[in-house]
Amino acid sequence: LRMPHPASFALHKLLVSLRRPRPEKALKDLRAGMAILEALRAKGESEIIKRAFASLLPTWRKRVLAVLKLSGEKSILDILE
């Protein structure tokens, strides 16, 4: 069984949050993704977050950045920009 790194999973949650038709599900995905990324940042794993972000397709990177800007999460946005 292969599991994605939590950073990859968290970025996926941010991407999925944009596609959810139900706002409560979108918010749940957004919160989950941000909580994981924030925990990784606090643990000193910013480089892993950067690598996971860099591995995304360019259009997906733009979407992740857009979600972060809309959510006002500056600490994660600062890592990725």
Coordinates of C-alpha atoms in Angstrom, one line a residue:
L1 CA 0.0 0.0 0.0
R2 CA 1.4 3.4 -1.0
M3 CA 0.3 6.5 0.7
P4 CA 1.0 10.1 -0.5
H5 CA 3.1 12.3 1.7
P6 CA 0.9 14.5 3.8
A7 CA 2.1 17.6 1.9
S8 CA 0.8 16.1 -1.4
F9 CA -2.4 15.1 0.3
A10 CA -2.9 18.6 1.7
L11 CA -2.3 20.2 -1.7
H12 CA -4.8 17.8 -3.2
K13 CA -7.4 18.8 -0.6
L14 CA -6.9 22.5 -1.6
L15 CA -7.4 21.6 -5.3
V16 CA -10.5 19.5 -4.5
S17 CA -12.0 22.3 -2.4
L18 CA -12.3 24.4 -5.6
R19 CA -14.4 21.7 -7.3
R20 CA -16.9 20.9 -4.6
P21 CA -20.4 21.9 -5.5
R22 CA -21.4 22.0 -1.8
P23 CA -19.9 24.9 0.1
E24 CA -19.7 23.0 3.4
K25 CA -17.7 20.2 1.8
A26 CA -15.4 22.8 0.1
L27 CA -14.8 24.5 3.4
K28 CA -14.1 21.1 5.1
D29 CA -11.5 20.3 2.4
L30 CA -9.9 23.7 2.7
R31 CA -9.6 23.5 6.4
A32 CA -8.2 20.0 6.3
G33 CA -5.6 20.9 3.7
M34 CA -4.6 24.1 5.6
A35 CA -4.3 22.3 8.9
I36 CA -2.0 19.7 7.4
L37 CA 0.2 22.2 5.7
E38 CA 0.4 24.4 8.8
A39 CA 1.4 21.3 10.9
L40 CA 4.1 20.5 8.4
R41 CA 5.4 24.1 8.4
A42 CA 5.4 24.1 12.2
K43 CA 7.4 20.9 12.1
G44 CA 10.0 22.5 9.9
E45 CA 9.0 20.6 6.7
S46 CA 8.7 23.7 4.5
E47 CA 11.1 22.2 1.9
I48 CA 8.9 19.2 1.5
I49 CA 5.8 21.4 1.0
K50 CA 7.8 23.3 -1.7
R51 CA 8.8 20.1 -3.5
A52 CA 5.3 18.7 -3.4
F53 CA 4.0 22.0 -4.8
A54 CA 6.7 22.1 -7.5
S55 CA 5.6 18.6 -8.7
L56 CA 2.1 19.8 -9.5
L57 CA 1.1 20.8 -13.0
P58 CA 1.4 24.5 -13.7
T59 CA -2.3 25.0 -13.8
W60 CA -2.7 23.2 -10.5
R61 CA 0.0 25.4 -8.9
K62 CA -2.0 28.5 -10.0
R63 CA -5.1 27.1 -8.5
V64 CA -3.4 26.3 -5.2
L65 CA -2.0 29.8 -5.0
A66 CA -5.4 31.2 -5.8
V67 CA -7.0 29.2 -2.9
L68 CA -4.3 30.3 -0.5
K69 CA -4.7 33.9 -1.5
L70 CA -8.5 33.7 -1.1
S71 CA -8.2 32.0 2.3
G72 CA -5.8 34.6 3.6
E73 CA -3.2 32.0 4.7
K74 CA -0.1 34.0 4.4
S75 CA 2.3 31.6 6.1
I76 CA 1.9 28.9 3.5
L77 CA 1.7 31.3 0.7
D78 CA 5.0 32.8 1.7
I79 CA 6.6 29.3 1.5
L80 CA 5.4 28.7 -2.1
E81 CA 5.9 32.1 -3.7

